[in-house]
Short mmCIF file of the N, C-alpha and C atoms (twelve columns), coordinates in Angstrom:
data_MODEL
# 
_entry.id   MODEL 
# 
loop_
_atom_site.group_PDB 
_atom_site.id 
_atom_site.type_symbol 
_atom_site.label_atom_id 
_atom_site.label_alt_id 
_atom_site.label_comp_id 
_atom_site.label_asym_id 
_atom_site.label_seq_id 
_atom_site.Cartn_x 
_atom_site.Cartn_y 
_atom_site.Cartn_z 
_atom_site.pdbx_PDB_model_num 
ATOM 1   N N  . UNK A 1   -5.388 19.675  -5.634  1 
ATOM 2   C CA . UNK A 1   -6.027 18.813  -4.665  1 
ATOM 3   C C  . UNK A 1   -5.117 18.673  -3.450  1 
ATOM 4   N N  . UNK A 2   -5.645 18.894  -2.291  1 
ATOM 5   C CA . UNK A 2   -4.860 18.820  -1.061  1 
ATOM 6   C C  . UNK A 2   -4.610 17.365  -0.668  1 
ATOM 7   N N  . UNK A 3   -3.445 17.149  -0.103  1 
ATOM 8   C CA . UNK A 3   -3.137 15.809  0.396   1 
ATOM 9   C C  . UNK A 3   -3.896 15.582  1.692   1 
ATOM 10  N N  . UNK A 4   -4.348 14.380  1.883   1 
ATOM 11  C CA . UNK A 4   -5.037 14.029  3.124   1 
ATOM 12  C C  . UNK A 4   -4.041 13.425  4.095   1 
ATOM 13  N N  . UNK A 5   -4.314 13.624  5.353   1 
ATOM 14  C CA . UNK A 5   -3.428 13.053  6.362   1 
ATOM 15  C C  . UNK A 5   -3.973 11.715  6.838   1 
ATOM 16  N N  . UNK A 6   -3.095 10.947  7.441   1 
ATOM 17  C CA . UNK A 6   -3.450 9.625   7.926   1 
ATOM 18  C C  . UNK A 6   -2.654 9.321   9.187   1 
ATOM 19  N N  . UNK A 7   -3.085 8.329   9.904   1 
ATOM 20  C CA . UNK A 7   -2.292 7.823   11.022  1 
ATOM 21  C C  . UNK A 7   -1.311 6.800   10.474  1 
ATOM 22  N N  . UNK A 8   -0.161 6.692   11.121  1 
ATOM 23  C CA . UNK A 8   0.806  5.654   10.774  1 
ATOM 24  C C  . UNK A 8   1.240  4.954   12.055  1 
ATOM 25  N N  . UNK A 9   1.535  3.683   11.927  1 
ATOM 26  C CA . UNK A 9   2.058  2.907   13.048  1 
ATOM 27  C C  . UNK A 9   3.510  2.591   12.743  1 
ATOM 28  N N  . UNK A 10  4.372  2.955   13.686  1 
ATOM 29  C CA . UNK A 10  5.792  2.638   13.537  1 
ATOM 30  C C  . UNK A 10  6.194  1.652   14.612  1 
ATOM 31  N N  . UNK A 11  7.035  0.739   14.212  1 
ATOM 32  C CA . UNK A 11  7.630  -0.218  15.134  1 
ATOM 33  C C  . UNK A 11  9.103  0.149   15.225  1 
ATOM 34  N N  . UNK A 12  9.426  0.905   16.293  1 
ATOM 35  C CA . UNK A 12  10.800 1.363   16.504  1 
ATOM 36  C C  . UNK A 12  11.622 0.226   17.104  1 
ATOM 37  N N  . UNK A 13  12.769 -0.039  16.513  1 
ATOM 38  C CA . UNK A 13  13.666 -1.088  16.992  1 
ATOM 39  C C  . UNK A 13  14.650 -0.466  17.971  1 
ATOM 40  N N  . UNK A 14  14.548 -0.891  19.227  1 
ATOM 41  C CA . UNK A 14  15.380 -0.329  20.288  1 
ATOM 42  C C  . UNK A 14  15.701 -1.429  21.287  1 
ATOM 43  N N  . UNK A 15  16.971 -1.577  21.636  1 
ATOM 44  C CA . UNK A 15  17.411 -2.609  22.588  1 
ATOM 45  C C  . UNK A 15  16.922 -3.997  22.175  1 
ATOM 46  N N  . UNK A 16  17.027 -4.307  20.889  1 
ATOM 47  C CA . UNK A 16  16.622 -5.600  20.320  1 
ATOM 48  C C  . UNK A 16  15.133 -5.898  20.471  1 
ATOM 49  N N  . UNK A 17  14.322 -4.849  20.609  1 
ATOM 50  C CA . UNK A 17  12.874 -5.008  20.727  1 
ATOM 51  C C  . UNK A 17  12.184 -4.021  19.796  1 
ATOM 52  N N  . UNK A 18  11.008 -4.408  19.330  1 
ATOM 53  C CA . UNK A 18  10.176 -3.512  18.532  1 
ATOM 54  C C  . UNK A 18  9.114  -2.906  19.440  1 
ATOM 55  N N  . UNK A 19  9.081  -1.577  19.464  1 
ATOM 56  C CA . UNK A 19  8.125  -0.852  20.295  1 
ATOM 57  C C  . UNK A 19  7.179  -0.093  19.366  1 
ATOM 58  N N  . UNK A 20  5.891  -0.272  19.584  1 
ATOM 59  C CA . UNK A 20  4.850  0.285   18.709  1 
ATOM 60  C C  . UNK A 20  4.497  1.717   19.109  1 
ATOM 61  N N  . UNK A 21  4.446  2.608   18.110  1 
ATOM 62  C CA . UNK A 21  4.001  3.986   18.295  1 
ATOM 63  C C  . UNK A 21  3.047  4.328   17.158  1 
ATOM 64  N N  . UNK A 22  2.043  5.135   17.452  1 
ATOM 65  C CA . UNK A 22  1.113  5.604   16.424  1 
ATOM 66  C C  . UNK A 22  1.238  7.123   16.343  1 
ATOM 67  N N  . UNK A 23  1.385  7.623   15.119  1 
ATOM 68  C CA . UNK A 23  1.498  9.060   14.884  1 
ATOM 69  C C  . UNK A 23  0.330  9.496   14.008  1 
ATOM 70  N N  . UNK A 24  -0.217 10.666  14.317  1 
ATOM 71  C CA . UNK A 24  -1.386 11.190  13.615  1 
ATOM 72  C C  . UNK A 24  -0.968 12.335  12.689  1 
ATOM 73  N N  . UNK A 25  -1.850 12.696  11.782  1 
ATOM 74  C CA . UNK A 25  -1.691 13.835  10.876  1 
ATOM 75  C C  . UNK A 25  -0.453 13.720  9.988   1 
ATOM 76  N N  . UNK A 26  -0.186 12.530  9.502   1 
ATOM 77  C CA . UNK A 26  0.982  12.275  8.651   1 
ATOM 78  C C  . UNK A 26  0.577  12.257  7.182   1 
ATOM 79  N N  . UNK A 27  1.503  12.631  6.329   1 
ATOM 80  C CA . UNK A 27  1.321  12.473  4.888   1 
ATOM 81  C C  . UNK A 27  1.985  11.172  4.486   1 
ATOM 82  N N  . UNK A 28  1.322  10.389  3.663   1 
ATOM 83  C CA . UNK A 28  1.810  9.074   3.232   1 
ATOM 84  C C  . UNK A 28  1.718  9.006   1.716   1 
ATOM 85  N N  . UNK A 29  2.812  8.658   1.092   1 
ATOM 86  C CA . UNK A 29  2.816  8.491   -0.359  1 
ATOM 87  C C  . UNK A 29  3.692  7.291   -0.693  1 
ATOM 88  N N  . UNK A 30  3.074  6.263   -1.250  1 
ATOM 89  C CA . UNK A 30  3.867  5.095   -1.640  1 
ATOM 90  C C  . UNK A 30  3.718  4.858   -3.134  1 
ATOM 91  N N  . UNK A 31  4.711  4.219   -3.674  1 
ATOM 92  C CA . UNK A 31  4.733  3.913   -5.097  1 
ATOM 93  C C  . UNK A 31  5.154  2.463   -5.235  1 
ATOM 94  N N  . UNK A 32  4.277  1.671   -5.798  1 
ATOM 95  C CA . UNK A 32  4.577  0.251   -5.960  1 
ATOM 96  C C  . UNK A 32  4.862  -0.015  -7.424  1 
ATOM 97  N N  . UNK A 33  6.044  -0.524  -7.657  1 
ATOM 98  C CA . UNK A 33  6.450  -0.813  -9.027  1 
ATOM 99  C C  . UNK A 33  7.285  -2.077  -9.041  1 
ATOM 100 N N  . UNK A 34  7.274  -2.716  -10.152 1 
ATOM 101 C CA . UNK A 34  8.095  -3.913  -10.321 1 
ATOM 102 C C  . UNK A 34  8.574  -3.947  -11.761 1 
ATOM 103 N N  . UNK A 35  9.722  -4.525  -11.939 1 
ATOM 104 C CA . UNK A 35  10.240 -4.685  -13.292 1 
ATOM 105 C C  . UNK A 35  10.881 -6.056  -13.412 1 
ATOM 106 N N  . UNK A 36  10.966 -6.510  -14.628 1 
ATOM 107 C CA . UNK A 36  11.575 -7.814  -14.856 1 
ATOM 108 C C  . UNK A 36  12.996 -7.585  -15.350 1 
ATOM 109 N N  . UNK A 37  13.928 -8.181  -14.634 1 
ATOM 110 C CA . UNK A 37  15.330 -8.097  -15.021 1 
ATOM 111 C C  . UNK A 37  15.812 -9.502  -15.359 1 
ATOM 112 N N  . UNK A 38  17.042 -9.624  -15.804 1 
ATOM 113 C CA . UNK A 38  17.563 -10.927 -16.227 1 
ATOM 114 C C  . UNK A 38  17.446 -11.993 -15.147 1 
ATOM 115 N N  . UNK A 39  17.623 -11.589 -13.892 1 
ATOM 116 C CA . UNK A 39  17.587 -12.565 -12.802 1 
ATOM 117 C C  . UNK A 39  16.188 -12.794 -12.251 1 
ATOM 118 N N  . UNK A 40  15.183 -12.103 -12.791 1 
ATOM 119 C CA . UNK A 40  13.814 -12.309 -12.330 1 
ATOM 120 C C  . UNK A 40  13.118 -11.003 -12.014 1 
ATOM 121 N N  . UNK A 41  12.060 -11.085 -11.228 1 
ATOM 122 C CA . UNK A 41  11.252 -9.931  -10.870 1 
ATOM 123 C C  . UNK A 41  11.980 -9.083  -9.838  1 
ATOM 124 N N  . UNK A 42  11.996 -7.786  -10.051 1 
ATOM 125 C CA . UNK A 42  12.642 -6.860  -9.128  1 
ATOM 126 C C  . UNK A 42  11.600 -5.873  -8.615  1 
ATOM 127 N N  . UNK A 43  11.512 -5.723  -7.321  1 
ATOM 128 C CA . UNK A 43  10.560 -4.804  -6.714  1 
ATOM 129 C C  . UNK A 43  11.224 -3.446  -6.524  1 
ATOM 130 N N  . UNK A 44  10.490 -2.401  -6.825  1 
ATOM 131 C CA . UNK A 44  11.008 -1.050  -6.664  1 
ATOM 132 C C  . UNK A 44  10.034 -0.222  -5.837  1 
ATOM 133 N N  . UNK A 45  9.412  -0.843  -4.855  1 
ATOM 134 C CA . UNK A 45  8.472  -0.129  -4.000  1 
ATOM 135 C C  . UNK A 45  9.213  0.977   -3.257  1 
ATOM 136 N N  . UNK A 46  8.561  2.120   -3.120  1 
ATOM 137 C CA . UNK A 46  9.176  3.210   -2.376  1 
ATOM 138 C C  . UNK A 46  8.111  3.912   -1.545  1 
ATOM 139 N N  . UNK A 47  8.573  4.597   -0.514  1 
ATOM 140 C CA . UNK A 47  7.671  5.236   0.435   1 
ATOM 141 C C  . UNK A 47  8.214  6.593   0.835   1 
ATOM 142 N N  . UNK A 48  7.304  7.572   0.966   1 
ATOM 143 C CA . UNK A 48  7.615  8.879   1.534   1 
ATOM 144 C C  . UNK A 48  6.561  9.146   2.602   1 
ATOM 145 N N  . UNK A 49  7.013  9.490   3.806   1 
ATOM 146 C CA . UNK A 49  6.101  9.832   4.900   1 
ATOM 147 C C  . UNK A 49  6.599  11.115  5.547   1 
ATOM 148 N N  . UNK A 50  5.671  11.999  5.847   1 
ATOM 149 C CA . UNK A 50  5.977  13.230  6.565   1 
ATOM 150 C C  . UNK A 50  5.219  13.194  7.891   1 
ATOM 151 N N  . UNK A 51  5.967  13.289  8.994   1 
ATOM 152 C CA . UNK A 51  5.366  13.270  10.334  1 
ATOM 153 C C  . UNK A 51  5.561  14.646  10.960  1 
ATOM 154 N N  . UNK A 52  4.481  15.306  11.391  1 
ATOM 155 C CA . UNK A 52  4.631  16.624  12.007  1 
ATOM 156 C C  . UNK A 52  5.539  16.558  13.239  1 
ATOM 157 N N  . UNK A 53  6.378  17.558  13.389  1 
ATOM 158 C CA . UNK A 53  7.275  17.631  14.537  1 
ATOM 159 C C  . UNK A 53  6.473  17.621  15.843  1 
ATOM 160 N N  . UNK A 54  5.270  18.183  15.823  1 
ATOM 161 C CA . UNK A 54  4.435  18.212  17.028  1 
ATOM 162 C C  . UNK A 54  3.997  16.812  17.456  1 
ATOM 163 N N  . UNK A 55  3.944  15.868  16.517  1 
ATOM 164 C CA . UNK A 55  3.567  14.487  16.833  1 
ATOM 165 C C  . UNK A 55  4.728  13.694  17.421  1 
ATOM 166 N N  . UNK A 56  5.952  14.041  17.025  1 
ATOM 167 C CA . UNK A 56  7.130  13.269  17.445  1 
ATOM 168 C C  . UNK A 56  8.335  14.201  17.550  1 
ATOM 169 N N  . UNK A 57  8.366  15.057  18.577  1 
ATOM 170 C CA . UNK A 57  9.442  16.051  18.658  1 
ATOM 171 C C  . UNK A 57  10.845 15.455  18.779  1 
ATOM 172 N N  . UNK A 58  10.968 14.288  19.370  1 
ATOM 173 C CA . UNK A 58  12.281 13.675  19.595  1 
ATOM 174 C C  . UNK A 58  12.416 12.343  18.863  1 
ATOM 175 N N  . UNK A 59  11.929 12.274  17.656  1 
ATOM 176 C CA . UNK A 59  11.933 11.030  16.892  1 
ATOM 177 C C  . UNK A 59  13.358 10.522  16.670  1 
ATOM 178 N N  . UNK A 60  13.558 9.250   16.968  1 
ATOM 179 C CA . UNK A 60  14.830 8.580   16.708  1 
ATOM 180 C C  . UNK A 60  14.513 7.366   15.844  1 
ATOM 181 N N  . UNK A 61  15.266 7.197   14.781  1 
ATOM 182 C CA . UNK A 61  15.023 6.112   13.832  1 
ATOM 183 C C  . UNK A 61  16.239 5.204   13.768  1 
ATOM 184 N N  . UNK A 62  15.988 3.908   13.762  1 
ATOM 185 C CA . UNK A 62  17.037 2.917   13.491  1 
ATOM 186 C C  . UNK A 62  16.896 2.547   12.023  1 
ATOM 187 N N  . UNK A 63  17.670 3.222   11.170  1 
ATOM 188 C CA . UNK A 63  17.557 3.002   9.724   1 
ATOM 189 C C  . UNK A 63  17.805 1.536   9.388   1 
ATOM 190 N N  . UNK A 64  16.934 1.015   8.545   1 
ATOM 191 C CA . UNK A 64  17.052 -0.371  8.129   1 
ATOM 192 C C  . UNK A 64  16.409 -1.354  9.093   1 
ATOM 193 N N  . UNK A 65  15.929 -0.865  10.241  1 
ATOM 194 C CA . UNK A 65  15.304 -1.751  11.230  1 
ATOM 195 C C  . UNK A 65  13.900 -1.301  11.615  1 
ATOM 196 N N  . UNK A 66  13.672 0.016   11.669  1 
ATOM 197 C CA . UNK A 66  12.342 0.502   12.023  1 
ATOM 198 C C  . UNK A 66  11.363 0.198   10.895  1 
ATOM 199 N N  . UNK A 67  10.152 -0.182  11.285  1 
ATOM 200 C CA . UNK A 67  9.109  -0.553  10.331  1 
ATOM 201 C C  . UNK A 67  7.962  0.437   10.427  1 
ATOM 202 N N  . UNK A 68  7.238  0.606   9.326   1 
ATOM 203 C CA . UNK A 68  6.108  1.527   9.317   1 
ATOM 204 C C  . UNK A 68  4.967  0.933   8.494   1 
ATOM 205 N N  . UNK A 69  3.743  1.163   8.988   1 
ATOM 206 C CA . UNK A 69  2.525  0.661   8.354   1 
ATOM 207 C C  . UNK A 69  1.525  1.813   8.317   1 
ATOM 208 N N  . UNK A 70  0.779  1.912   7.248   1 
ATOM 209 C CA . UNK A 70  -0.246 2.952   7.160   1 
ATOM 210 C C  . UNK A 70  -1.428 2.579   8.046   1 
ATOM 211 N N  . UNK A 71  -1.895 3.539   8.846   1 
ATOM 212 C CA . UNK A 71  -3.050 3.330   9.705   1 
ATOM 213 C C  . UNK A 71  -2.658 3.049   11.145  1 
ATOM 214 N N  . UNK A 72  -3.663 2.989   11.990  1 
ATOM 215 C CA . UNK A 72  -3.478 2.683   13.416  1 
ATOM 216 C C  . UNK A 72  -3.616 1.176   13.572  1 
ATOM 217 N N  . UNK A 73  -2.496 0.483   13.591  1 
ATOM 218 C CA . UNK A 73  -2.460 -0.974  13.651  1 
ATOM 219 C C  . UNK A 73  -2.283 -1.398  15.104  1 
ATOM 220 N N  . UNK A 74  -3.193 -2.199  15.605  1 
ATOM 221 C CA . UNK A 74  -3.155 -2.617  17.012  1 
ATOM 222 C C  . UNK A 74  -2.177 -3.759  17.268  1 
ATOM 223 N N  . UNK A 75  -1.589 -4.310  16.239  1 
ATOM 224 C CA . UNK A 75  -0.706 -5.471  16.350  1 
ATOM 225 C C  . UNK A 75  0.534  -5.142  17.183  1 
ATOM 226 N N  . UNK A 76  0.790  -5.956  18.189  1 
ATOM 227 C CA . UNK A 76  1.992  -5.814  19.026  1 
ATOM 228 C C  . UNK A 76  2.956  -6.939  18.691  1 
ATOM 229 N N  . UNK A 77  4.229  -6.633  18.592  1 
ATOM 230 C CA . UNK A 77  5.248  -7.642  18.320  1 
ATOM 231 C C  . UNK A 77  5.666  -8.282  19.633  1 
ATOM 232 N N  . UNK A 78  5.663  -9.603  19.657  1 
ATOM 233 C CA . UNK A 78  6.064  -10.366 20.845  1 
ATOM 234 C C  . UNK A 78  7.588  -10.395 20.893  1 
ATOM 235 N N  . UNK A 79  8.167  -9.656  21.829  1 
ATOM 236 C CA . UNK A 79  9.614  -9.554  21.972  1 
ATOM 237 C C  . UNK A 79  10.184 -10.509 23.013  1 
ATOM 238 N N  . UNK A 80  9.428  -11.540 23.405  1 
ATOM 239 C CA . UNK A 80  9.853  -12.474 24.443  1 
ATOM 240 C C  . UNK A 80  11.171 -13.153 24.088  1 
ATOM 241 N N  . UNK A 81  11.303 -13.562 22.826  1 
ATOM 242 C CA . UNK A 81  12.531 -14.215 22.362  1 
ATOM 243 C C  . UNK A 81  12.713 -13.880 20.886  1 
ATOM 244 N N  . UNK A 82  13.859 -14.248 20.332  1 
ATOM 245 C CA . UNK A 82  14.074 -14.010 18.902  1 
ATOM 246 C C  . UNK A 82  13.079 -14.798 18.059  1 
ATOM 247 N N  . UNK A 83  12.741 -15.992 18.513  1 
ATOM 248 C CA . UNK A 83  11.794 -16.834 17.769  1 
ATOM 249 C C  . UNK A 83  10.400 -16.203 17.750  1 
ATOM 250 N N  . UNK A 84  9.922  -15.734 18.900  1 
ATOM 251 C CA . UNK A 84  8.589  -15.122 18.942  1 
ATOM 252 C C  . UNK A 84  8.582  -13.797 18.186  1 
ATOM 253 N N  . UNK A 85  9.691  -13.078 18.243  1 
ATOM 254 C CA . UNK A 85  9.798  -11.819 17.501  1 
ATOM 255 C C  . UNK A 85  9.733  -12.093 15.995  1 
ATOM 256 N N  . UNK A 86  10.450 -13.102 15.552  1 
ATOM 257 C CA . UNK A 86  10.453 -13.473 14.136  1 
ATOM 258 C C  . UNK A 86  9.062  -13.905 13.670  1 
ATOM 259 N N  . UNK A 87  8.389  -14.707 14.488  1 
ATOM 260 C CA . UNK A 87  7.031  -15.156 14.164  1 
ATOM 261 C C  . UNK A 87  6.075  -13.966 14.101  1 
ATOM 262 N N  . UNK A 88  6.210  -13.042 15.047  1 
ATOM 263 C CA . UNK A 88  5.363  -11.844 15.063  1 
ATOM 264 C C  . UNK A 88  5.585  -10.991 13.824  1 
ATOM 265 N N  . UNK A 89  6.844  -10.817 13.437  1 
ATOM 266 C CA . UNK A 89  7.147  -10.014 12.255  1 
ATOM 267 C C  . UNK A 89  6.549  -10.633 10.997  1 
ATOM 268 N N  . UNK A 90  6.624  -11.948 10.889  1 
ATOM 269 C CA . UNK A 90  6.025  -12.635 9.738   1 
ATOM 270 C C  . UNK A 90  4.519  -12.415 9.704   1 
ATOM 271 N N  . UNK A 91  3.878  -12.498 10.864  1 
ATOM 272 C CA . UNK A 91  2.429  -12.288 10.938  1 
ATOM 273 C C  . UNK A 91  2.068  -10.846 10.579  1 
ATOM 274 N N  . UNK A 92  2.832  -9.886  11.081  1 
ATOM 275 C CA . UNK A 92  2.590  -8.475  10.765  1 
ATOM 276 C C  . UNK A 92  2.676  -8.246  9.262   1 
ATOM 277 N N  . UNK A 93  3.709  -8.804  8.633   1 
ATOM 278 C CA . UNK A 93  3.919  -8.620  7.194   1 
ATOM 279 C C  . UNK A 93  2.887  -9.373  6.359   1 
ATOM 280 N N  . UNK A 94  2.367  -10.468 6.892   1 
ATOM 281 C CA . UNK A 94  1.336  -11.226 6.169   1 
ATOM 282 C C  . UNK A 94  0.006  -10.478 6.161   1 
ATOM 283 N N  . UNK A 95  -0.260 -9.704  7.208   1 
ATOM 284 C CA . UNK A 95  -1.542 -9.016  7.357   1 
ATOM 285 C C  . UNK A 95  -1.524 -7.566  6.887   1 
ATOM 286 N N  . UNK A 96  -0.331 -6.993  6.696   1 
ATOM 287 C CA . UNK A 96  -0.213 -5.566  6.388   1 
ATOM 288 C C  . UNK A 96  0.880  -5.319  5.362   1 
ATOM 289 N N  . UNK A 97  0.791  -4.173  4.723   1 
ATOM 290 C CA . UNK A 97  1.874  -3.741  3.843   1 
ATOM 291 C C  . UNK A 97  2.879  -2.989  4.715   1 
ATOM 292 N N  . UNK A 98  4.015  -3.609  4.947   1 
ATOM 293 C CA . UNK A 98  5.019  -3.095  5.879   1 
ATOM 294 C C  . UNK A 98  6.215  -2.569  5.093   1 
ATOM 295 N N  . UNK A 99  6.655  -1.375  5.448   1 
ATOM 296 C CA . UNK A 99  7.841  -0.782  4.837   1 
ATOM 297 C C  . UNK A 99  8.937  -0.664  5.891   1 
ATOM 298 N N  . UNK A 100 10.179 -0.721  5.445   1 
ATOM 299 C CA . UNK A 100 11.338 -0.523  6.314   1 
ATOM 300 C C  . UNK A 100 11.884 0.875   6.056   1 
ATOM 301 N N  . UNK A 101 12.098 1.633   7.130   1 
ATOM 302 C CA . UNK A 101 12.610 2.994   7.003   1 
ATOM 303 C C  . UNK A 101 14.088 2.945   6.624   1 
ATOM 304 N N  . UNK A 102 14.433 3.604   5.524   1 
ATOM 305 C CA . UNK A 102 15.826 3.605   5.075   1 
ATOM 306 C C  . UNK A 102 16.514 4.950   5.286   1 
ATOM 307 N N  . UNK A 103 15.747 6.024   5.402   1 
ATOM 308 C CA . UNK A 103 16.357 7.324   5.686   1 
ATOM 309 C C  . UNK A 103 15.327 8.240   6.330   1 
ATOM 310 N N  . UNK A 104 15.840 9.232   7.051   1 
ATOM 311 C CA . UNK A 104 14.952 10.232  7.633   1 
ATOM 312 C C  . UNK A 104 15.717 11.535  7.805   1 
ATOM 313 N N  . UNK A 105 14.973 12.635  7.812   1 
ATOM 314 C CA . UNK A 105 15.583 13.949  7.949   1 
ATOM 315 C C  . UNK A 105 14.646 14.859  8.726   1 
ATOM 316 N N  . UNK A 106 15.233 15.711  9.528   1 
ATOM 317 C CA . UNK A 106 14.487 16.693  10.312  1 
ATOM 318 C C  . UNK A 106 14.374 17.967  9.479   1 
ATOM 319 N N  . UNK A 107 13.152 18.421  9.241   1 
ATOM 320 C CA . UNK A 107 12.899 19.613  8.435   1 
ATOM 321 C C  . UNK A 107 12.306 20.689  9.338   1 
ATOM 322 N N  . UNK A 108 13.136 21.648  9.748   1 
ATOM 323 C CA . UNK A 108 12.705 22.654  10.717  1 
ATOM 324 C C  . UNK A 108 12.576 24.049  10.098  1 
ATOM 325 N N  . UNK A 109 12.442 24.128  8.787   1 
ATOM 326 C CA . UNK A 109 12.264 25.424  8.142   1 
ATOM 327 C C  . UNK A 109 10.805 25.868  8.253   1 
ATOM 328 N N  . UNK A 110 10.604 27.172  8.211   1 
ATOM 329 C CA . UNK A 110 9.248  27.701  8.254   1 
ATOM 330 C C  . UNK A 110 8.675  27.767  9.660   1 
ATOM 331 N N  . UNK A 111 7.387  27.985  9.729   1 
ATOM 332 C CA . UNK A 111 6.696  28.101  11.013  1 
ATOM 333 C C  . UNK A 111 6.649  26.741  11.711  1 
ATOM 334 N N  . UNK A 112 6.385  26.729  13.023  1 
ATOM 335 C CA . UNK A 112 6.291  25.450  13.739  1 
ATOM 336 C C  . UNK A 112 5.294  24.475  13.113  1 
ATOM 337 N N  . UNK A 113 4.224  24.979  12.518  1 
ATOM 338 C CA . UNK A 113 3.244  24.095  11.868  1 
ATOM 339 C C  . UNK A 113 3.811  23.405  10.629  1 
ATOM 340 N N  . UNK A 114 4.843  23.989  10.042  1 
ATOM 341 C CA . UNK A 114 5.455  23.424  8.834   1 
ATOM 342 C C  . UNK A 114 6.570  22.430  9.157   1 
ATOM 343 N N  . UNK A 115 7.082  22.453  10.370  1 
ATOM 344 C CA . UNK A 115 8.223  21.613  10.728  1 
ATOM 345 C C  . UNK A 115 7.799  20.150  10.830  1 
ATOM 346 N N  . UNK A 116 8.649  19.283  10.275  1 
ATOM 347 C CA . UNK A 116 8.263  17.874  10.192  1 
ATOM 348 C C  . UNK A 116 9.488  16.983  10.007  1 
ATOM 349 N N  . UNK A 117 9.246  15.696  10.100  1 
ATOM 350 C CA . UNK A 117 10.236 14.673  9.785   1 
ATOM 351 C C  . UNK A 117 9.889  14.108  8.421   1 
ATOM 352 N N  . UNK A 118 10.886 13.906  7.583   1 
ATOM 353 C CA . UNK A 118 10.678 13.236  6.302   1 
ATOM 354 C C  . UNK A 118 11.327 11.865  6.372   1 
ATOM 355 N N  . UNK A 119 10.543 10.840  6.113   1 
ATOM 356 C CA . UNK A 119 11.034 9.466   6.133   1 
ATOM 357 C C  . UNK A 119 10.861 8.858   4.756   1 
ATOM 358 N N  . UNK A 120 11.778 8.001   4.400   1 
ATOM 359 C CA . UNK A 120 11.610 7.235   3.170   1 
ATOM 360 C C  . UNK A 120 11.955 5.790   3.462   1 
ATOM 361 N N  . UNK A 121 11.406 4.933   2.657   1 
ATOM 362 C CA . UNK A 121 11.638 3.514   2.897   1 
ATOM 363 C C  . UNK A 121 11.246 2.669   1.715   1 
ATOM 364 N N  . UNK A 122 11.426 1.379   1.909   1 
ATOM 365 C CA . UNK A 122 11.075 0.370   0.897   1 
ATOM 366 C C  . UNK A 122 10.352 -0.767  1.569   1 
# 
């Protein structure tokens, strides 16, 4: 069975501001898991996203700060102040399943159609 592509919305953290970008034709695979440990519930959610190089040839990621959501999300983060930014982030997370990008790699092997960025997150 072939994987289907989807749009993703990324909130790139740059100069203390979140800037919204939408990328098309991405592969999205998430795994939601939880386990109970001595100190309580532990979340082990994980994410793998592949973005075609043609969609984002010069992608720059702020690991641990950039956020990603499945789909074309119209929500804009209010970067007016730290307080409005914090309130916006809470609202975004309340309305959507938001992941934080923890690593990324440029994959340039194969034909140009095969070249892509691999992102992972939690």
